mmCIF file with all atom_site columns, C-alpha atoms in Angstrom:
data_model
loop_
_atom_site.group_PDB
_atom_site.id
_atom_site.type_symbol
_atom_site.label_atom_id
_atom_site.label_alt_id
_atom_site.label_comp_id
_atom_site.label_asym_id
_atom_site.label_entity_id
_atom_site.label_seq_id
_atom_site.pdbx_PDB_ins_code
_atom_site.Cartn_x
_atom_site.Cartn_y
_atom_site.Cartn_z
_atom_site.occupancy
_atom_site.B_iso_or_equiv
_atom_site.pdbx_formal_charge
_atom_site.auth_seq_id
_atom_site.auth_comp_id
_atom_site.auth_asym_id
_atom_site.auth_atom_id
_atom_site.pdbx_PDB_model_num
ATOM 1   C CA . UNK Y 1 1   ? 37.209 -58.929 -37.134 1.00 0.00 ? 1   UNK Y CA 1
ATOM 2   C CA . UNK Y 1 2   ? 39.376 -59.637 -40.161 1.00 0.00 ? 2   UNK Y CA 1
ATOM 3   C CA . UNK Y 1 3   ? 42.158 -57.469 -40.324 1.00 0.00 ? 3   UNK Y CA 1
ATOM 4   C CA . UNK Y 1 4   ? 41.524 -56.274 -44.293 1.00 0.00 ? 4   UNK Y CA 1
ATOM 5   C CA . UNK Y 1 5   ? 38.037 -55.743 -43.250 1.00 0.00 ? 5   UNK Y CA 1
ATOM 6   C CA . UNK Y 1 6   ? 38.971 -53.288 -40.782 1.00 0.00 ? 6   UNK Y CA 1
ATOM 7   C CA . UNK Y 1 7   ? 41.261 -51.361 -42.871 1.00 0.00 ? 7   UNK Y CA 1
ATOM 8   C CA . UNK Y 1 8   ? 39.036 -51.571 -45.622 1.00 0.00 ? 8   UNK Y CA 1
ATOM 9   C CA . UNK Y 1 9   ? 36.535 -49.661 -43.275 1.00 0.00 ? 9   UNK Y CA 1
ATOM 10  C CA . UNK Y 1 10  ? 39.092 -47.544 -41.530 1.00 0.00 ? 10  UNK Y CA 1
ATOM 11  C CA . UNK Y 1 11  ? 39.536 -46.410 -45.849 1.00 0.00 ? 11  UNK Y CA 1
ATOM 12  C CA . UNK Y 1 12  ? 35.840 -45.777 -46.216 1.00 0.00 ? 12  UNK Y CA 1
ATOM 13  C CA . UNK Y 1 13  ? 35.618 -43.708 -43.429 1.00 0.00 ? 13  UNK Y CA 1
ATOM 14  C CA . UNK Y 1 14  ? 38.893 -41.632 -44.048 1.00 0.00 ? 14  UNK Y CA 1
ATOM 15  C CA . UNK Y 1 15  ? 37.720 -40.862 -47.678 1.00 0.00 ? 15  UNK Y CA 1
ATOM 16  C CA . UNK Y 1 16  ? 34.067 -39.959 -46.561 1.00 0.00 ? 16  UNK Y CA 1
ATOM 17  C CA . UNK Y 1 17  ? 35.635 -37.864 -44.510 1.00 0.00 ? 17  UNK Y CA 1
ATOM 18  C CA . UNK Y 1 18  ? 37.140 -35.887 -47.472 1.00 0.00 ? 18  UNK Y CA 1
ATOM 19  C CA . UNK Y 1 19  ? 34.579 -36.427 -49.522 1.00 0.00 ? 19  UNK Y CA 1
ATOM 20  C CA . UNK Y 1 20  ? 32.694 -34.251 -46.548 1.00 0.00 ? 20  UNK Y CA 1
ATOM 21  C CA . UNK Y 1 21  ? 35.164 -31.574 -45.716 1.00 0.00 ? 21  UNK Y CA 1
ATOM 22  C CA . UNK Y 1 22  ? 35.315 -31.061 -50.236 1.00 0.00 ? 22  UNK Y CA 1
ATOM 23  C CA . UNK Y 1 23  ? 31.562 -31.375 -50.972 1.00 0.00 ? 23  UNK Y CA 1
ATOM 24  C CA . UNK Y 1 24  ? 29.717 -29.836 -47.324 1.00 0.00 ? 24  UNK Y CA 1
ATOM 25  C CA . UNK Y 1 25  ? 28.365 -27.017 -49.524 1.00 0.00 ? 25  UNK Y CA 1
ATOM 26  C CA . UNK Y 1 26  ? 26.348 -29.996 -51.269 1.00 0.00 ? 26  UNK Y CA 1
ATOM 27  C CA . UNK Y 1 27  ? 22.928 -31.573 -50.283 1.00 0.00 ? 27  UNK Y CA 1
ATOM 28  C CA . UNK Y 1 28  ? 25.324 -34.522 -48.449 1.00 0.00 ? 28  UNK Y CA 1
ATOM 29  C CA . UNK Y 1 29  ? 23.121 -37.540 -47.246 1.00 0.00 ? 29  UNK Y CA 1
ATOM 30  C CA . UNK Y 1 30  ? 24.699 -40.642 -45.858 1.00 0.00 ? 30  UNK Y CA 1
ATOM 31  C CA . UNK Y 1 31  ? 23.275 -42.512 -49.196 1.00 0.00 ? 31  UNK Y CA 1
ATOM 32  C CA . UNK Y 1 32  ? 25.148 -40.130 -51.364 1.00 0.00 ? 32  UNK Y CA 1
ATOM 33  C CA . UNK Y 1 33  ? 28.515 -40.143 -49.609 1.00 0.00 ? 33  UNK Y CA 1
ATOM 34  C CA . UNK Y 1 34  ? 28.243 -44.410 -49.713 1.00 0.00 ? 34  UNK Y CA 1
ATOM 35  C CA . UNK Y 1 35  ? 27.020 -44.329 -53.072 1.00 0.00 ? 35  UNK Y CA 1
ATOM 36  C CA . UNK Y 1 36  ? 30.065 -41.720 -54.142 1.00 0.00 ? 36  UNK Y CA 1
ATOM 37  C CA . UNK Y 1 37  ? 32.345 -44.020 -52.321 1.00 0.00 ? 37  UNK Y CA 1
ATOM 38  C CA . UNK Y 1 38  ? 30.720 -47.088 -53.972 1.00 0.00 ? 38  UNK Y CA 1
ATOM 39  C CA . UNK Y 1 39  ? 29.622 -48.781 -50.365 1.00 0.00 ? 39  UNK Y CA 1
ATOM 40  C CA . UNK Y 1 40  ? 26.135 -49.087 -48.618 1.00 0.00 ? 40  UNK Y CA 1
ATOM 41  C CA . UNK Y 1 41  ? 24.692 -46.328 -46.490 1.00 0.00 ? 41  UNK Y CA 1
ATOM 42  C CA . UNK Y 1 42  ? 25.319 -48.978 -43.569 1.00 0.00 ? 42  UNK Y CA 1
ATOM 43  C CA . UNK Y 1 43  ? 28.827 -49.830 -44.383 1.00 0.00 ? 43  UNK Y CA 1
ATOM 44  C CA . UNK Y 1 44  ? 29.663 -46.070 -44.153 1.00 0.00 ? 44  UNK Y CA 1
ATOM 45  C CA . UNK Y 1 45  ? 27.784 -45.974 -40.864 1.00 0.00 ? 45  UNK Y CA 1
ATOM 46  C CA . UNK Y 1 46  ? 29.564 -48.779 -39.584 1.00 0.00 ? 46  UNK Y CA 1
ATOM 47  C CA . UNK Y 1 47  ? 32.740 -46.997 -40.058 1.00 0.00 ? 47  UNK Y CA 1
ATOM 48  C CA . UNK Y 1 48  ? 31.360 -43.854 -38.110 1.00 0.00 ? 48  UNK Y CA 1
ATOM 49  C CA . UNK Y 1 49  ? 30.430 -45.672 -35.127 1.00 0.00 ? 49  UNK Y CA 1
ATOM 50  C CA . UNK Y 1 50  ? 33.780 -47.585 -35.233 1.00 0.00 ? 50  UNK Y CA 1
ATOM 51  C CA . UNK Y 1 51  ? 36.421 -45.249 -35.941 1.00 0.00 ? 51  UNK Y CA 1
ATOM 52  C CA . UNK Y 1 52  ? 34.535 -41.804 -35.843 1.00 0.00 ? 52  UNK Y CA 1
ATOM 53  C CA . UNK Y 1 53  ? 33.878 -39.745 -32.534 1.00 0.00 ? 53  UNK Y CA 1
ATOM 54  C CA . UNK Y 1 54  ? 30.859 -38.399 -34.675 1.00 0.00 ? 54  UNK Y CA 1
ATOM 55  C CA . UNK Y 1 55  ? 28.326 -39.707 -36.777 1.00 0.00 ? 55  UNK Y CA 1
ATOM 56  C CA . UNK Y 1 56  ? 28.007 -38.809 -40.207 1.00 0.00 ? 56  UNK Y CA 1
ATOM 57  C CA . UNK Y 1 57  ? 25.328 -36.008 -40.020 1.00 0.00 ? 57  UNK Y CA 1
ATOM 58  C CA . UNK Y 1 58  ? 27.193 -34.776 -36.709 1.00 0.00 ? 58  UNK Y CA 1
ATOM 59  C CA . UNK Y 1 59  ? 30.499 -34.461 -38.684 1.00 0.00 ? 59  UNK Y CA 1
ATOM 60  C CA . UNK Y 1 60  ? 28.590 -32.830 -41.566 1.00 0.00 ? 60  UNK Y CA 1
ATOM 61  C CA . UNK Y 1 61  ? 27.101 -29.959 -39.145 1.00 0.00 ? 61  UNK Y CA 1
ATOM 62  C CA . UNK Y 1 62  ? 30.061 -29.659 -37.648 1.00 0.00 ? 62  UNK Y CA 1
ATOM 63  C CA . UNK Y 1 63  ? 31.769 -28.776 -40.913 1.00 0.00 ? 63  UNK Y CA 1
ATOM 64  C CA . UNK Y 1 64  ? 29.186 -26.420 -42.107 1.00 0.00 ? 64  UNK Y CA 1
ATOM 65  C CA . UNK Y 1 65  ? 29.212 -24.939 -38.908 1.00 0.00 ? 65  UNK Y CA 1
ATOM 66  C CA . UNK Y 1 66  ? 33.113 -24.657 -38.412 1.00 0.00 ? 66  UNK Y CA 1
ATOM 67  C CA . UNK Y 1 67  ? 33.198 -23.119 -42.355 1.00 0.00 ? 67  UNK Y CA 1
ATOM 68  C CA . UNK Y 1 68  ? 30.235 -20.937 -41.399 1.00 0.00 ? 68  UNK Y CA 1
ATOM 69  C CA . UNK Y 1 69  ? 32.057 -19.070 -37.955 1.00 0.00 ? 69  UNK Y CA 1
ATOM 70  C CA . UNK Y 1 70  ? 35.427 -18.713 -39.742 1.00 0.00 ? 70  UNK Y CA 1
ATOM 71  C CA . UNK Y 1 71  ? 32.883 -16.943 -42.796 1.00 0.00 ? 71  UNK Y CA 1
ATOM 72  C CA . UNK Y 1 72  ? 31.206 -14.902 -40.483 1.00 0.00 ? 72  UNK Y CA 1
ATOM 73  C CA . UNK Y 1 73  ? 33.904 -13.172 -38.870 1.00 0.00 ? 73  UNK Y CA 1
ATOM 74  C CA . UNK Y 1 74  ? 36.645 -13.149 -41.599 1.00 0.00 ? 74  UNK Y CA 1
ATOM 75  C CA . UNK Y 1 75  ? 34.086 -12.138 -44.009 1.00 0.00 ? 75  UNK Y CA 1
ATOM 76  C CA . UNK Y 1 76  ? 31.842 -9.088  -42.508 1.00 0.00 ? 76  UNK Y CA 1
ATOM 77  C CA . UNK Y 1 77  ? 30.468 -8.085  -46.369 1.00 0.00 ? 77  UNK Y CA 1
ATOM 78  C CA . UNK Y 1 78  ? 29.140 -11.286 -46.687 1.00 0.00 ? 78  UNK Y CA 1
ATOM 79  C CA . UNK Y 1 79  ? 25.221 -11.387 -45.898 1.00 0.00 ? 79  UNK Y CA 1
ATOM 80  C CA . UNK Y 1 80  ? 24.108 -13.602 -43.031 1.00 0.00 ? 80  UNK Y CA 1
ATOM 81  C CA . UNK Y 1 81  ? 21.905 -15.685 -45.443 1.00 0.00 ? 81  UNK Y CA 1
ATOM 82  C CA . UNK Y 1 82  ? 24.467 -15.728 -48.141 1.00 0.00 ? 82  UNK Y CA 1
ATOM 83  C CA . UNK Y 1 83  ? 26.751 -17.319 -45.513 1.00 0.00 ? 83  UNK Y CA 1
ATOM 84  C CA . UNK Y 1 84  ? 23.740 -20.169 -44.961 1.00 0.00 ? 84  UNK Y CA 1
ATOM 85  C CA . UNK Y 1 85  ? 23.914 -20.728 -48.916 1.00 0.00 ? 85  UNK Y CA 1
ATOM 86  C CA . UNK Y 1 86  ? 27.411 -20.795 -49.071 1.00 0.00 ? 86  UNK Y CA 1
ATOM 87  C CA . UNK Y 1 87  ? 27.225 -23.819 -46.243 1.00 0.00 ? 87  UNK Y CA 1
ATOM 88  C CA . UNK Y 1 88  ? 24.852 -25.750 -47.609 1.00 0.00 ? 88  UNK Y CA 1
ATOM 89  C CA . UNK Y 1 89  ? 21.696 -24.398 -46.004 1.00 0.00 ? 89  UNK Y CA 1
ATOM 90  C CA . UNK Y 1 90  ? 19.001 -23.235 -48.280 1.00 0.00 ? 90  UNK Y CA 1
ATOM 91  C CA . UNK Y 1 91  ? 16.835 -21.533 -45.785 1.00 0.00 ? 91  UNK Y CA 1
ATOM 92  C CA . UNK Y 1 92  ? 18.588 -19.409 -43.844 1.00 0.00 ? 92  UNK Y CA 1
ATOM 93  C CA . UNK Y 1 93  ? 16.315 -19.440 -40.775 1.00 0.00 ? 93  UNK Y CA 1
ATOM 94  C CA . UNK Y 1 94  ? 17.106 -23.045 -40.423 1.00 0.00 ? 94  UNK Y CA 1
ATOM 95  C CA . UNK Y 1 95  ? 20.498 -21.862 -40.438 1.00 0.00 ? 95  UNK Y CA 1
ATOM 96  C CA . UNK Y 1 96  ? 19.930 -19.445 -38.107 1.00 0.00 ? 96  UNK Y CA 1
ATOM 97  C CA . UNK Y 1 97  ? 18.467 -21.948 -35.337 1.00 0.00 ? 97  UNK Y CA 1
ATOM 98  C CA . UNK Y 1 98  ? 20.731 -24.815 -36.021 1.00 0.00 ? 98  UNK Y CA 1
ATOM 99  C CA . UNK Y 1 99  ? 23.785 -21.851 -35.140 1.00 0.00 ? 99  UNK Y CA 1
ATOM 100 C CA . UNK Y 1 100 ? 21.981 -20.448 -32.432 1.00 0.00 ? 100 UNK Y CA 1
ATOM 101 C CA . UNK Y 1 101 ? 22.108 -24.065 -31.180 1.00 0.00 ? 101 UNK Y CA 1
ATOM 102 C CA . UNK Y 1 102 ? 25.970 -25.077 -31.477 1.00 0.00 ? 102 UNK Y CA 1
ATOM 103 C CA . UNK Y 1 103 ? 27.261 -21.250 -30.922 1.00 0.00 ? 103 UNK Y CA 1
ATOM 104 C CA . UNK Y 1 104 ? 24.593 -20.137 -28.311 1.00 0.00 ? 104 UNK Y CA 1
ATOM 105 C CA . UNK Y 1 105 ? 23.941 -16.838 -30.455 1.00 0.00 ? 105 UNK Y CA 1
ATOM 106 C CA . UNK Y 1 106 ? 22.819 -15.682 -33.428 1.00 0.00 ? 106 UNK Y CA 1
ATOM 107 C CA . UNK Y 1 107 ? 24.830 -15.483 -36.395 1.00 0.00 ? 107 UNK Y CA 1
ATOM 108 C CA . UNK Y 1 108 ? 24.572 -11.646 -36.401 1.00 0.00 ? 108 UNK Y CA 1
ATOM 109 C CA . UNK Y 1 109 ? 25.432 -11.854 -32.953 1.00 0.00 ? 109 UNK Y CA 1
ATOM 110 C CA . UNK Y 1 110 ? 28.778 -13.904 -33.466 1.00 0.00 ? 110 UNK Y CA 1
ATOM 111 C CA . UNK Y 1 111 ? 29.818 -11.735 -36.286 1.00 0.00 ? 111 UNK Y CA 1
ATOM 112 C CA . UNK Y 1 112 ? 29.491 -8.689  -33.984 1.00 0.00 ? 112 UNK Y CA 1
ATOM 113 C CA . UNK Y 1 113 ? 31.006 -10.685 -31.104 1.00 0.00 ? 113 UNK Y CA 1
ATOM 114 C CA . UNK Y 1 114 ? 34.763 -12.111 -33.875 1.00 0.00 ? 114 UNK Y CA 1
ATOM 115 C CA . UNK Y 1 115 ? 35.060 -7.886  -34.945 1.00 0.00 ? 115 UNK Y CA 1
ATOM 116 C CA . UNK Y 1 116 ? 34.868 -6.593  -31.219 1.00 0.00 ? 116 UNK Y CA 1
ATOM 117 C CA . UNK Y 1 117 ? 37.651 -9.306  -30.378 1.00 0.00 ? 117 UNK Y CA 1
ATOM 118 C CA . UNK Y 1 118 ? 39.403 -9.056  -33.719 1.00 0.00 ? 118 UNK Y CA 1
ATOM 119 C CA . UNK Y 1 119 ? 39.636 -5.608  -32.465 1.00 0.00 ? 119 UNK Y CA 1
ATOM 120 C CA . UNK Y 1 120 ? 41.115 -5.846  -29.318 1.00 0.00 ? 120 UNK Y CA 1
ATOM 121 C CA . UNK Y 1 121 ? 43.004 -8.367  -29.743 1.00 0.00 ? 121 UNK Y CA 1
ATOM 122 C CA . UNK Y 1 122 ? 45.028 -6.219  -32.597 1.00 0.00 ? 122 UNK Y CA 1
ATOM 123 C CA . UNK Y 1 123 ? 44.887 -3.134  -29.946 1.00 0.00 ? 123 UNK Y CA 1
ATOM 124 C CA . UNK Y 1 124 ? 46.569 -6.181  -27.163 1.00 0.00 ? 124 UNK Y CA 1
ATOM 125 C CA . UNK Y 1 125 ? 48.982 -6.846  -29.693 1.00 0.00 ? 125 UNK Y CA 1
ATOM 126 C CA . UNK Y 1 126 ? 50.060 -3.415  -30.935 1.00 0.00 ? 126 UNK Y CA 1
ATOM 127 C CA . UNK Y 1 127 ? 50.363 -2.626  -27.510 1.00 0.00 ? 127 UNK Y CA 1
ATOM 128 C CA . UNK Y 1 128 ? 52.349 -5.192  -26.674 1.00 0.00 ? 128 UNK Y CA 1
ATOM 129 C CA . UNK Y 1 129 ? 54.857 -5.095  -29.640 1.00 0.00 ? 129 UNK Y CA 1
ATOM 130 C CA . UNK Y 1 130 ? 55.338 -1.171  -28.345 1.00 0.00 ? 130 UNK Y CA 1
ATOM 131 C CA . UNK Y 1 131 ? 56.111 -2.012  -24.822 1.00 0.00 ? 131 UNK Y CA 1
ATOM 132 C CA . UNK Y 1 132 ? 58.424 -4.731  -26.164 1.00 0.00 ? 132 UNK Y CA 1
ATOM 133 C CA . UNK Y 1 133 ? 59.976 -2.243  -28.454 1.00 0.00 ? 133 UNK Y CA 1
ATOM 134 C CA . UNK Y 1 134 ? 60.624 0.514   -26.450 1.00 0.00 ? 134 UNK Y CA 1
ATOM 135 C CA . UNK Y 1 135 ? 62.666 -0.832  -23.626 1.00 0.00 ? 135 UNK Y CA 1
ATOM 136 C CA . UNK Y 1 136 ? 64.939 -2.492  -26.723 1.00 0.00 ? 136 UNK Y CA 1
ATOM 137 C CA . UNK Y 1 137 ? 65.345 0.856   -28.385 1.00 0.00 ? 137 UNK Y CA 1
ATOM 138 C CA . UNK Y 1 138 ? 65.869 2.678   -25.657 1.00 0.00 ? 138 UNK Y CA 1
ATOM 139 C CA . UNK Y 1 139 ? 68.481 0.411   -24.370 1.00 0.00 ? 139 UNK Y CA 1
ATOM 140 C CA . UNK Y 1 140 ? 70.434 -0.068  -28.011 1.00 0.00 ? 140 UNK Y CA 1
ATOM 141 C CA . UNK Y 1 141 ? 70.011 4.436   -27.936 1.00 0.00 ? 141 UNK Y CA 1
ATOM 142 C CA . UNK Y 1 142 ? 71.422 4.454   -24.756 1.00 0.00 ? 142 UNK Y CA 1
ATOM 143 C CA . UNK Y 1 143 ? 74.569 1.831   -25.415 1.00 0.00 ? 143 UNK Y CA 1
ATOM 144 C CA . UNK Y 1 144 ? 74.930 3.933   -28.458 1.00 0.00 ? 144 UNK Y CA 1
ATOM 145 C CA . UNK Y 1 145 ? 74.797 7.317   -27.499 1.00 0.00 ? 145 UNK Y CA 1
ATOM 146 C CA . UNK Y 1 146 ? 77.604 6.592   -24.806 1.00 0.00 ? 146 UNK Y CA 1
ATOM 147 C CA . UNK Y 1 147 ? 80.364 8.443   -25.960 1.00 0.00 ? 147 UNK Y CA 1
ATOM 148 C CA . UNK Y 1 148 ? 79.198 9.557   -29.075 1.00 0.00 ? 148 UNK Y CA 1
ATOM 149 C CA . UNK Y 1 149 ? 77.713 13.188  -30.255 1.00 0.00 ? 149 UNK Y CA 1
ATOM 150 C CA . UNK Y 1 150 ? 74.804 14.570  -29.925 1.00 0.00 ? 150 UNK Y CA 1
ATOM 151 C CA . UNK Y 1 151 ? 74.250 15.489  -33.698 1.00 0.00 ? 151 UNK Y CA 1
ATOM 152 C CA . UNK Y 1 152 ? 74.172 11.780  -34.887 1.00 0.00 ? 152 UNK Y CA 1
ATOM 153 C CA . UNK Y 1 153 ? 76.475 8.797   -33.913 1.00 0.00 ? 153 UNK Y CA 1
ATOM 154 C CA . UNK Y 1 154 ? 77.377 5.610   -35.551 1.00 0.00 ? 154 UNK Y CA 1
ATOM 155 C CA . UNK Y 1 155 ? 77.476 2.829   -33.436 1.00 0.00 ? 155 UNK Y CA 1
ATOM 156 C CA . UNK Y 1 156 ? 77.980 -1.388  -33.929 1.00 0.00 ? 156 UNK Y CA 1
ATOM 157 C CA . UNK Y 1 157 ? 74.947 -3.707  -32.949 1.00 0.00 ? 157 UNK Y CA 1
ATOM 158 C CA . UNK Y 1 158 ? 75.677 -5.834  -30.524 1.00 0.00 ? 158 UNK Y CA 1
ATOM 159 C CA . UNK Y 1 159 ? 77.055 -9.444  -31.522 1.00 0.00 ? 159 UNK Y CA 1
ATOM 160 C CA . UNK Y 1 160 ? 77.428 -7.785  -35.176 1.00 0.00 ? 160 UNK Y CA 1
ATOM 161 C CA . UNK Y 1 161 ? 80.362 -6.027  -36.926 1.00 0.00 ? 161 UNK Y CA 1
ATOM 162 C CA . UNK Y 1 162 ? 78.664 -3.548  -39.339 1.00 0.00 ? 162 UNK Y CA 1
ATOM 163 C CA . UNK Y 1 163 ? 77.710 0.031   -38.569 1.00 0.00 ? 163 UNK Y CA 1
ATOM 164 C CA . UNK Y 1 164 ? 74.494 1.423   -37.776 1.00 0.00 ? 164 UNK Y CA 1
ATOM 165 C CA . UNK Y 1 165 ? 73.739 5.322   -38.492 1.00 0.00 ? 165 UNK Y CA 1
ATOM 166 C CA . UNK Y 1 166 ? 71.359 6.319   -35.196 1.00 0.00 ? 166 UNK Y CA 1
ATOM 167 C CA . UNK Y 1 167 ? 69.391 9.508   -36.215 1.00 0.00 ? 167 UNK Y CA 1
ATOM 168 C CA . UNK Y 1 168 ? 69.866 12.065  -33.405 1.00 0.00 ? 168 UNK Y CA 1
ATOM 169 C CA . UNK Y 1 169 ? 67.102 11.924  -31.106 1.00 0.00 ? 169 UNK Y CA 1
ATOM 170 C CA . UNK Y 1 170 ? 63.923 15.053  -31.506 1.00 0.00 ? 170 UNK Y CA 1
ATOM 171 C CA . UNK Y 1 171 ? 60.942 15.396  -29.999 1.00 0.00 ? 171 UNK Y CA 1
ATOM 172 C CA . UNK Y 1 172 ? 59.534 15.747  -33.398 1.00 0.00 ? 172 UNK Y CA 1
ATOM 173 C CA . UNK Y 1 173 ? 60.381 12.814  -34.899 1.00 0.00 ? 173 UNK Y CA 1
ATOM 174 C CA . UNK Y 1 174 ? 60.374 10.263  -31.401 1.00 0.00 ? 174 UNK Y CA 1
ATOM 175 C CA . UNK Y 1 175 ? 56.413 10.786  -30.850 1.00 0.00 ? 175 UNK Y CA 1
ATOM 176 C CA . UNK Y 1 176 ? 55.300 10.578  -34.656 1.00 0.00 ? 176 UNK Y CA 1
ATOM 177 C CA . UNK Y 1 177 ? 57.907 7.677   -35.877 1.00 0.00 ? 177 UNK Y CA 1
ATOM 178 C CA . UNK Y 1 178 ? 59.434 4.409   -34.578 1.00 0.00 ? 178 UNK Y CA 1
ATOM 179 C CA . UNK Y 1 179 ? 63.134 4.895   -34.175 1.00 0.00 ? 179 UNK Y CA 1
ATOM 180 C CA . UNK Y 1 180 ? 64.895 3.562   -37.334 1.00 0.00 ? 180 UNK Y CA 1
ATOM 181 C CA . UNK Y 1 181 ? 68.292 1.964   -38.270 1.00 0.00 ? 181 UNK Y CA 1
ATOM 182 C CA . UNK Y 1 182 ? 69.716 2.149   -41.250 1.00 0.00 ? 182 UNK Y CA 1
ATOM 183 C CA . UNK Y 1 183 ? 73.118 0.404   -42.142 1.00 0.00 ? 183 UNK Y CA 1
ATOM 184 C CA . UNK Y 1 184 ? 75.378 2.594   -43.423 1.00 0.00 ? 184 UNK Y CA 1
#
């Protein structure tokens, strides 16, 4: 094949690419894209089956899909069939089954399923970052405390030369507050 005709169709495809991740919310038919790209609808399929891993109406669904998950559990005020409309389904039980289909659940269902891991994975996290923390304030307390009284010290981070006030240490203020540093 003639080298400009394969970047010429390496071209079509890239731009009906765009023209489908900027317009998916649009009835999108392979005639439209080729006609909005000023090509035949077989030129444009030509350049799916030679650089694309998808066809054209296998990329579209998979960019209404992809655009209706991250809506679905980003989004929880959002109505399930408002979601469909907003991806370029008008009837949202044909949404519903072409989902059900690439997701294995129902929409619903994957919305519940993105808040109950949203959810732990911030608990995971927040867990995590206070493990992580303690250990480090506990060690820069200790390192500081060495040496110094009980009322309140001032100590030097390590690898730093300005002061640090350390708040003297209560049982008040250690289980409803993070231990803070303030320069000074």
């Amino acid at each position: 094949m003639h080298p400009q005709t394969l970047a010429a169709r390496r071209r079509l495809y890239l731009l009906a690419r765009v023209v489908v991740a900027r317009h998916y919310r649009r009835r999108l038919t392979l005639a439209v894209v080729a006609r909005a790209l000023s090509s035949s609808p077989r030129q444009l399929q030509r350049a799916y089956a030679q650089f694309g891993e998808l066809s054209f109406q296998e990329d579209l669904l998979a960019r209404r899909m992809s655009a209706a998950a991250q809506l679905l559990s980003e989004q929880p005020a959002i109505a399930v069939r408002d979601v469909a409309r907003l991806v370029g389904y008008r009837q949202a039980p044909h949404f519903a089954r072409v989902f059900r289909r690439r997701y294995g659940m129902a929409p619903a269902r994957f919305r519940e399923r993105a808040r109950a891991h949203r959810a732990q994975t911030a608990e995971r996290s927040a867990a995590a970052r206070s493990a992580a923390a303690r250990p480090a304030a506990a060690a820069r307390a200790s390192s500081c405390a060495r040496g110094s009284e009980a009322s309140g010290s001032s100590c030097s981070a390590p690898g730093s030369s300005s002061r640090m006030s350390v708040p003297p240490p209560s049982a008040a203020s250690a289980a409803t507050r993070p231990l803070c540093w303030s320069t000074t």
